Coordinates of C-alpha atoms and ligand atoms in Angstrom, one line a residue:
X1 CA -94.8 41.3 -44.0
X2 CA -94.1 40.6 -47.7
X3 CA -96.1 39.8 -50.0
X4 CA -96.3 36.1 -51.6
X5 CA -97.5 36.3 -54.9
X6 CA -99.6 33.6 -56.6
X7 CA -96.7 33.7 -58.8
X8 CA -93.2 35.7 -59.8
X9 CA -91.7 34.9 -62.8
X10 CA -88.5 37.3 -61.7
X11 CA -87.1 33.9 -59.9
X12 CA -86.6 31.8 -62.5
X13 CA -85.4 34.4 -64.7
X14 CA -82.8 35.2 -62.6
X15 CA -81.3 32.4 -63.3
X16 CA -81.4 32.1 -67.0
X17 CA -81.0 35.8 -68.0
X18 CA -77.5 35.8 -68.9
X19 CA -78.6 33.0 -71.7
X20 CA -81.8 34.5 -72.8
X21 CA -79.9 37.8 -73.3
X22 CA -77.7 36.1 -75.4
X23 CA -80.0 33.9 -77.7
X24 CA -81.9 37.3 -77.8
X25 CA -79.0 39.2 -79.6
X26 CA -78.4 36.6 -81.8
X27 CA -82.4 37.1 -83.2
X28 CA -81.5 40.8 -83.4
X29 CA -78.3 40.5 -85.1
X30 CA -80.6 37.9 -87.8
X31 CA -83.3 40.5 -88.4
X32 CA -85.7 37.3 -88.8
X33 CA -88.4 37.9 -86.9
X34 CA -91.3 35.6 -87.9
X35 CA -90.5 31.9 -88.4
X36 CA -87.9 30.7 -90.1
X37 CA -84.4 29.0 -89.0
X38 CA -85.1 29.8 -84.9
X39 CA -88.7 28.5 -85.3
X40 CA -87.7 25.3 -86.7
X41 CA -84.9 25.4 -84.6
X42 CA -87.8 25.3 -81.6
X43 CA -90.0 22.5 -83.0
X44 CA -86.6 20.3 -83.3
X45 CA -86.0 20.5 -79.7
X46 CA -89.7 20.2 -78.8
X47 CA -90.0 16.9 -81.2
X48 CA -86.7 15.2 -79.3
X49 CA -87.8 16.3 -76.2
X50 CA -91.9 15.0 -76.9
X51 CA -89.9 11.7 -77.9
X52 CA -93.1 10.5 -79.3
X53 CA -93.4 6.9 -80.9
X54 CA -93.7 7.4 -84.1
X55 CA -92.0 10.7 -83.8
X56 CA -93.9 13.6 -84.5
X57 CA -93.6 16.9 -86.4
X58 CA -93.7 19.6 -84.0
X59 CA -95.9 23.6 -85.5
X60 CA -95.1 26.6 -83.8
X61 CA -97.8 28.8 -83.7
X62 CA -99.2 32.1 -82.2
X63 CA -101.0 30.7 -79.1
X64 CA -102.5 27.7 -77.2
X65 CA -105.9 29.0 -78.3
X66 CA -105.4 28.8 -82.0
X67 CA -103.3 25.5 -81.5
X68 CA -106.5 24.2 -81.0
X69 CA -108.4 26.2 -83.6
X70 CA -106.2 25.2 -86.1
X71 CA -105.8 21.4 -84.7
X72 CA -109.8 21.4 -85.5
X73 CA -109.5 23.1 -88.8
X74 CA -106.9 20.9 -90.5
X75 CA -110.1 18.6 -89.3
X76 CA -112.0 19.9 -91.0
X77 CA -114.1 20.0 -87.9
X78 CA -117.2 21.9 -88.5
X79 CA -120.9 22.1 -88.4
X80 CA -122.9 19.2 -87.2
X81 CA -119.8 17.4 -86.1
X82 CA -119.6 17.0 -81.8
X83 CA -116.4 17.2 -79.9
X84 CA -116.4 15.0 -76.9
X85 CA -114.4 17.4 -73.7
X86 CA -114.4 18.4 -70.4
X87 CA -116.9 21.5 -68.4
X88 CA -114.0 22.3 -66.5
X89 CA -111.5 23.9 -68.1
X90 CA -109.7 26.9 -69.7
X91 CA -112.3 29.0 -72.0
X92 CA -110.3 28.5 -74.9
X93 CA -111.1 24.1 -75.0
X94 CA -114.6 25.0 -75.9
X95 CA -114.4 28.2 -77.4
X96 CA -112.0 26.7 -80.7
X97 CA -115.1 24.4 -81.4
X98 CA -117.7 26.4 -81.1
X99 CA -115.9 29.0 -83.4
X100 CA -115.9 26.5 -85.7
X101 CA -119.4 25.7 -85.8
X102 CA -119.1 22.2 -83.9
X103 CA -120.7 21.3 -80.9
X104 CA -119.4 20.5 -77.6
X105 CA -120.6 17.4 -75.8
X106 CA -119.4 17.6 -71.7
X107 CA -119.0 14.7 -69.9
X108 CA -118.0 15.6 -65.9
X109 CA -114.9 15.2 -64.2
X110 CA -113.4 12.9 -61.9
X111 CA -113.6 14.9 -58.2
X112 CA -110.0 13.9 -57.3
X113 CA -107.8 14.5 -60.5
X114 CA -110.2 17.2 -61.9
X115 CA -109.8 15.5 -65.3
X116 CA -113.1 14.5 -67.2
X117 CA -113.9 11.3 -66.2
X118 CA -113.0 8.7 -68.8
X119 CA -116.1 6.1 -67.1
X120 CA -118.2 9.0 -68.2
X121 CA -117.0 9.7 -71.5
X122 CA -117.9 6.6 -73.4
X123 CA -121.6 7.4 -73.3
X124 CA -121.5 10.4 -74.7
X125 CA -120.0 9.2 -78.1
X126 CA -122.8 9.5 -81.0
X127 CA -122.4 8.8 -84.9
X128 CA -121.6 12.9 -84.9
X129 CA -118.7 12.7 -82.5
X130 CA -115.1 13.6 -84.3
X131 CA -113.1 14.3 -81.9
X132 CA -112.4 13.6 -78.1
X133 CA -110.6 16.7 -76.6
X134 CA -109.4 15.7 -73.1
X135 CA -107.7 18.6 -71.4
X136 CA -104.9 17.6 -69.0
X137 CA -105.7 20.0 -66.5
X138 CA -103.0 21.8 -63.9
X139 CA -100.1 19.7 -65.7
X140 CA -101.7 16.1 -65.1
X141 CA -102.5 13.9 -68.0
X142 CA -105.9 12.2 -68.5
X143 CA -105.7 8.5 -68.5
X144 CA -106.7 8.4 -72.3
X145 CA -105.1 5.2 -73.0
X146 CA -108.2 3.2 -73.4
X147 CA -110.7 5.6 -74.5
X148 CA -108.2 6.1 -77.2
X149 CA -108.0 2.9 -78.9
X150 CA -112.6 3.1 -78.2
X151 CA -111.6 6.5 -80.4
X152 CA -109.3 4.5 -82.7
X153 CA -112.2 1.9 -83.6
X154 CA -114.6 4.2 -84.0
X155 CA -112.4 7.0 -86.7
X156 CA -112.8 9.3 -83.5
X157 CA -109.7 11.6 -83.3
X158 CA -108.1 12.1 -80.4
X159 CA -106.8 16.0 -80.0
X160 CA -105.5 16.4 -76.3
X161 CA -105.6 20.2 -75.1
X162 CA -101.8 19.9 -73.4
X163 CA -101.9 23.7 -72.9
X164 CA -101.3 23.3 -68.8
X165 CA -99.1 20.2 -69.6
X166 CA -95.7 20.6 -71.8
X167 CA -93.7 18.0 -70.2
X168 CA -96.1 15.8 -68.1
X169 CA -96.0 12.4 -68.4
X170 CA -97.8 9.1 -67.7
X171 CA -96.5 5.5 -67.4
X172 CA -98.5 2.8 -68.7
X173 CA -96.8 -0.8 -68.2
X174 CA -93.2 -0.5 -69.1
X175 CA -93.8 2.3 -71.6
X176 CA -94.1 6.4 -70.8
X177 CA -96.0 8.8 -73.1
X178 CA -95.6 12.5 -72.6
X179 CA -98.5 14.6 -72.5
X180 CA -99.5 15.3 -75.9
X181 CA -98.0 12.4 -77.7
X182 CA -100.2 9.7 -76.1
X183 CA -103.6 11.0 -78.6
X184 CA -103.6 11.9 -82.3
X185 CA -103.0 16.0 -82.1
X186 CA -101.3 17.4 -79.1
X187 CA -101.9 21.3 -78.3
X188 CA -99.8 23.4 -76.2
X189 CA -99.4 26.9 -74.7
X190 CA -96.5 28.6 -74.3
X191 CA -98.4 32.1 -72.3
X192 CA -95.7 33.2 -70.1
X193 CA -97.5 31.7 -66.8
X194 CA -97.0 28.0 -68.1
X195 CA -94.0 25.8 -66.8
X196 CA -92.5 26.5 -70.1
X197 CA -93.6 30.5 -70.9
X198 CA -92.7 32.4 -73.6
X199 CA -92.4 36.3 -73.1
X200 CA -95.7 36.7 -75.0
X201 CA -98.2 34.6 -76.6
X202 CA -96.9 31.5 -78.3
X203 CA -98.4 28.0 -78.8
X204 CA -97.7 24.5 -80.7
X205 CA -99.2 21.6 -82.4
X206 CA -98.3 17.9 -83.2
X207 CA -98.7 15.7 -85.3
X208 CA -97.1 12.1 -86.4
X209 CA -99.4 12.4 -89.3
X210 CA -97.7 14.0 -92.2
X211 CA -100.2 15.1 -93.7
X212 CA -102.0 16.7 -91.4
X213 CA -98.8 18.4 -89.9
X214 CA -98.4 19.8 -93.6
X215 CA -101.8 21.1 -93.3
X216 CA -100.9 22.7 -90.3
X217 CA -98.3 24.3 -91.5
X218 CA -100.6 25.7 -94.3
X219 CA -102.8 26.6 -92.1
X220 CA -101.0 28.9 -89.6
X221 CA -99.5 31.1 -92.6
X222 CA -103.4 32.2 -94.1
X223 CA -103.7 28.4 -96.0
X224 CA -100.3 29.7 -98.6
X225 CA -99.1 27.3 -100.3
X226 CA -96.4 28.9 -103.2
X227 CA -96.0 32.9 -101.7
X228 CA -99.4 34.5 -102.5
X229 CA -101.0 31.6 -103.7
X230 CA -104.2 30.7 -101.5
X231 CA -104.7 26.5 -101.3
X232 CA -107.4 27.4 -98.4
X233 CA -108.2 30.5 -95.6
X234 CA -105.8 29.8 -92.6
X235 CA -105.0 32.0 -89.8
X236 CA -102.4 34.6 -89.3
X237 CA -100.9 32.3 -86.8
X238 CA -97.3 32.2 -86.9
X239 CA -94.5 31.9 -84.2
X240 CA -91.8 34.5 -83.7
X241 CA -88.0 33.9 -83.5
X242 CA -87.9 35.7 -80.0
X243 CA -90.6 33.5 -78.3
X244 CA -88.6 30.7 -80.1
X245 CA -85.3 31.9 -78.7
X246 CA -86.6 32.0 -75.4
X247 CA -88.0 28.8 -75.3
X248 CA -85.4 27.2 -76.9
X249 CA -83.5 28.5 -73.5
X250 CA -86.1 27.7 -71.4
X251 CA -86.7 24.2 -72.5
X252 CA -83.6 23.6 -71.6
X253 CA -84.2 23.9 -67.6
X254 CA -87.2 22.6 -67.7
X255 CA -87.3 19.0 -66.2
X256 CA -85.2 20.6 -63.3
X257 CA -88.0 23.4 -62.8
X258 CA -90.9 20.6 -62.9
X259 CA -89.0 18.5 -60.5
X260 CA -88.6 21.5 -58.2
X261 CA -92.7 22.0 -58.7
X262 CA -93.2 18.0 -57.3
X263 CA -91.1 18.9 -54.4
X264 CA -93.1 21.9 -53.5
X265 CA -95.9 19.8 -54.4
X266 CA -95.4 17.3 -51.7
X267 CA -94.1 20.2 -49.1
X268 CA -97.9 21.2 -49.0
X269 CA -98.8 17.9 -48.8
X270 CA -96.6 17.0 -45.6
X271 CA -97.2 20.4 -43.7
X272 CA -101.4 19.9 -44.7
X273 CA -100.6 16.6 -42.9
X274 CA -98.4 18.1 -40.2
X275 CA -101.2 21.0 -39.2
X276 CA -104.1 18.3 -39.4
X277 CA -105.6 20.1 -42.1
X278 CA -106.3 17.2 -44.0
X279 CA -110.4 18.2 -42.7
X280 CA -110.5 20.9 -44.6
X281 CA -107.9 21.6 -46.9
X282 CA -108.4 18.2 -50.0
X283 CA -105.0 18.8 -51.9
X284 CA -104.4 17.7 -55.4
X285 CA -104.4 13.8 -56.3
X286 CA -102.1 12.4 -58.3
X287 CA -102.9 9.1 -60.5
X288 CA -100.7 6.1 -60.3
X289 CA -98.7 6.2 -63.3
X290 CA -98.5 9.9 -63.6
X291 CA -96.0 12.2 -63.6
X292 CA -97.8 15.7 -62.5
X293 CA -96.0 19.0 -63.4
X294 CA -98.1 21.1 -61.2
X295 CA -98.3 23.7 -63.4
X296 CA -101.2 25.0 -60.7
X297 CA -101.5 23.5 -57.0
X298 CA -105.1 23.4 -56.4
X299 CA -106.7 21.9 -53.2
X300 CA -110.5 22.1 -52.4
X301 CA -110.9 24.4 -49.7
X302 CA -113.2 24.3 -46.9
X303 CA -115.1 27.9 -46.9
X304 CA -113.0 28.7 -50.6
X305 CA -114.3 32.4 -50.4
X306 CA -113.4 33.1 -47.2
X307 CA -110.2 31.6 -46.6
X308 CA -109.4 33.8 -50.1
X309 CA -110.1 36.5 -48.7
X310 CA -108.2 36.0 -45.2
X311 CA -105.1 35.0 -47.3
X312 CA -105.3 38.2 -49.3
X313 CA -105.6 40.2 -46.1
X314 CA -102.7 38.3 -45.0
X315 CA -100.5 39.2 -48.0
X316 CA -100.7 36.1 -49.9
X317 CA -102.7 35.7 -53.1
X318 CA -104.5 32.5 -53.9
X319 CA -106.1 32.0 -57.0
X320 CA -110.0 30.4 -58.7
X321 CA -109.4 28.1 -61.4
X322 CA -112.0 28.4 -62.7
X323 CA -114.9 29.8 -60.9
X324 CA -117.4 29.2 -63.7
X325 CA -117.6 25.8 -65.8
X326 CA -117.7 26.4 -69.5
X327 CA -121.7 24.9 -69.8
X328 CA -122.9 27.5 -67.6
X329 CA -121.3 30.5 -69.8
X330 CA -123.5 33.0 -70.5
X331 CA -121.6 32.8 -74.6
X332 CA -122.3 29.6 -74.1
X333 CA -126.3 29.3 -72.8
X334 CA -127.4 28.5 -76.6
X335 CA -126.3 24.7 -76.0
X336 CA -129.2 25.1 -73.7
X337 CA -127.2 23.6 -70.6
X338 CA -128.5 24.3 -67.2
X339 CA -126.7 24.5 -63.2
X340 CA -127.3 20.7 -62.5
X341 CA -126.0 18.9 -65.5
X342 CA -122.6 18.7 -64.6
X343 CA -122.6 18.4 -60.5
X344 CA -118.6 17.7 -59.8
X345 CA -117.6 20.3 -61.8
X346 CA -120.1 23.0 -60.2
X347 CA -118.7 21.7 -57.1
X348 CA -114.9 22.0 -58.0
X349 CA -115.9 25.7 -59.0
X350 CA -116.9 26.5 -55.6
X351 CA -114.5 25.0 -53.8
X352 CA -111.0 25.0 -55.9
X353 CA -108.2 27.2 -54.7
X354 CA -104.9 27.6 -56.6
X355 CA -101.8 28.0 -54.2
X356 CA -98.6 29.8 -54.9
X357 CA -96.0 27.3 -56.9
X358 CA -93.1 28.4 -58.8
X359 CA -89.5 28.2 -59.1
X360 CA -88.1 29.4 -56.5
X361 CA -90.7 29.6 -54.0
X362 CA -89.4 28.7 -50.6
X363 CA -89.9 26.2 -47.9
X364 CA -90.5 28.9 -45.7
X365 CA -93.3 30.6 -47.8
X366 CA -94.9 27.5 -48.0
X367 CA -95.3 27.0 -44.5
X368 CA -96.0 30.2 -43.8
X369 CA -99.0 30.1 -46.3
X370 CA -100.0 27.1 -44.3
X371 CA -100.0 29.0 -41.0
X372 CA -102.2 31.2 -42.4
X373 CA -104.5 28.8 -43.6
X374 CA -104.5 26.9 -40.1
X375 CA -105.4 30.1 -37.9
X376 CA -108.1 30.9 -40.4
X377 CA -109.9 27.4 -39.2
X378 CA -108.8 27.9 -35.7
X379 CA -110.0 31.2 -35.7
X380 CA -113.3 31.3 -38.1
Ligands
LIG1 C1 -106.3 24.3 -70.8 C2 -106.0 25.5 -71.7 N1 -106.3 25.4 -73.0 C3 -106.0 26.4 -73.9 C4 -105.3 27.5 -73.4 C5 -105.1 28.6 -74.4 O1 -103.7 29.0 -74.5 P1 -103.3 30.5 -74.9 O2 -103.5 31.3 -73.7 O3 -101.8 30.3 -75.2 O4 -104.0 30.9 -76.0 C6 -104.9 27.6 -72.1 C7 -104.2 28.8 -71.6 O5 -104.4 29.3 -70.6 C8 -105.3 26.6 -71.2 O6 -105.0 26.7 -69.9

């Protein structure tokens, strides 16, 4: 029986390889390498295709991690300031302010969306809070709409960690907000697993504040202002012409890929239904309003651990996102947090499970992944 991977990256590619090899070349036959004419060329196409109101300016960078790091720092985020954020997430959310010298203030998620739970949020806000960092988590955005105006009234900036969520959106009245767009700082990654991947590491911030998008664009080449003249330290954080290239390319296919994603999305749905697995298997809610990229499908599982490991026996790999939340780190364990203080997202940890979805994947993998997980409850 073949394999189904959690993910293969070879499909899509198929597909585009002809044009990636040719965008490639034309890098090579430039000889620019780091920034420059590609680069920009990149944060055009991601500014029109953000379409945010006021347009922003769009900063290519090295990854989703320092997009962060470097949101924070043009900040100037930094001791005895809190950053208001979600348990439940990639490392990276917590780890930019804590490098920093800030300190992280979790509020829990919602159980359904997995997104921290705006009703919970408010009451975390202190006279140290800075910054709100609500991660959109698995490509669905955070209803931030409200909580962002509380933000607005209280000189609270709003940086949303978009890393999972390049081209999610969410409709509120008669008006649509990608993810990103809808706060004050939007942060994306571009890791090759994401709906849009780079082939390496590769990230992006924005910005409709000019200023600060200057000061990000300081920043990300070691705070230069004239060649070799130092305004500030930055980072060594700058975006390549090939990861531009390619995502130029990319970017290009990529409402049709997310569409694919939803379809696959609601496959699972109707053949969970279909197998009355509904009792065990909890897939993914999506929020009225939102348009969810399902950059990861994850259900809650009945018996997470063992239904893994039946799946991998079977062939097919099924993934923990994340199977540790970020207060109960060890790195982490001098915020003094303790198992207890953030109950749904303990509980998501033990029961979340990341299904195959890609594009390309097929109707018949799909139901044959839900076979498998319907003899595992008939049989265990
Ligand atoms: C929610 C979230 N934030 C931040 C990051 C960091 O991005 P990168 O891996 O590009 O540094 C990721 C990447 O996995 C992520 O999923």
């Amino acid at each position: 029986m073949d394999k189904l991977p959690i993910l293969d990256l070879k499909r899509s590619y198929a597909g585009i390889k002809d044009e990636i090899r040719s965008a490639l070349d034309l890098v090579f036959e430039s000889q620019g390498f780091i920034l420059g004419p590609e680069v920009r060329a990149f944060e055009e196409d991601a500014e029109n295709y953000l379409d945010a109101k006021p347009k922003c300016s769009a900063i290519g960078c090295a990854s989703g991690s320092d997009a962060l790091l470097l949101a924070l720092m043009a900040l100037d985020i930094g001791p005895g300031d809190e950053v208001v954020t979600t348990p439940y997430s990639f490392f990276a959310t917590v780890s930019c302010i804590t490098r920093i010298g800030a300190t992280p203030v979790f509020a829990d998620i919602d159980p359904a969306t997995y997104n921290i739970d705006i009703d919970k949020t408010k009451e975390k806000f202190t006279p140290k809070t800075k910054v709100f960092l609500p991660v959109h988590l698995f490509g669905q955005m955070t209803p931030i709409e409200e909580i962002a105006q509380f933000c607005r009234e209280r000189s609270v900036v709003v940086v949303e960690d978009a890393a999972q969520a390049f081209g999610s959106w969410r409709k509120v009245g008669s008006s649509i907000t990608r993810a990103g767009v809808a706060g004050d700082v939007g942060c994306y990654s571009f890791f090759p697993t994401k709906n849009l991947g780079a082939c390496g590491d590769a990230g992006l911030v924005t910005t409709s504040d000019s200023k600060l998008a200057s000061r990000l664009r300081r920043l990300r080449v070691h705070g230069e202002g004239d060649t070799y003249f130092h305004e500030e330290v930055g980072l060594n954080s700058r975006l390549d012409a090939i990861q531009a290239a390619i995502l130029r390319v990319k970017l290009r296919h990529l409402e049709e890929w997310n569409a694919e994603r939803r379809v696959l999305a609601d496959n699972y749905r109707l053949l969970f239904e279909s197998r009355n697995l509904t009792g065990h298997i909890a897939p993914p809610a999506e929020l009225e309003g939102n348009f969810h990229i399902y950059h990861q499908y994850v259900v809650r599982a009945e018996r997470r651990d063992e239904l893994r490991a039946y799946l991998e026996g079977q062939g097919i790999s099924a993934r923990v996102y994340y199977p540790l939340p970020l207060h109960l780190q060890k790195c982490f364990a001098f915020l003094g947090l303790k198992k207890g203080d953030f109950p749904e997202s303990e509980k998501l940890s033990q029961d979340s499970l990341a299904l195959p979805i890609f594009s390309g994947l097929k109707g018949e993998e799909q139901e044959r992944l839900v076979k498998t997980i319907a003899d595992f409850y008939k049989k265990f």
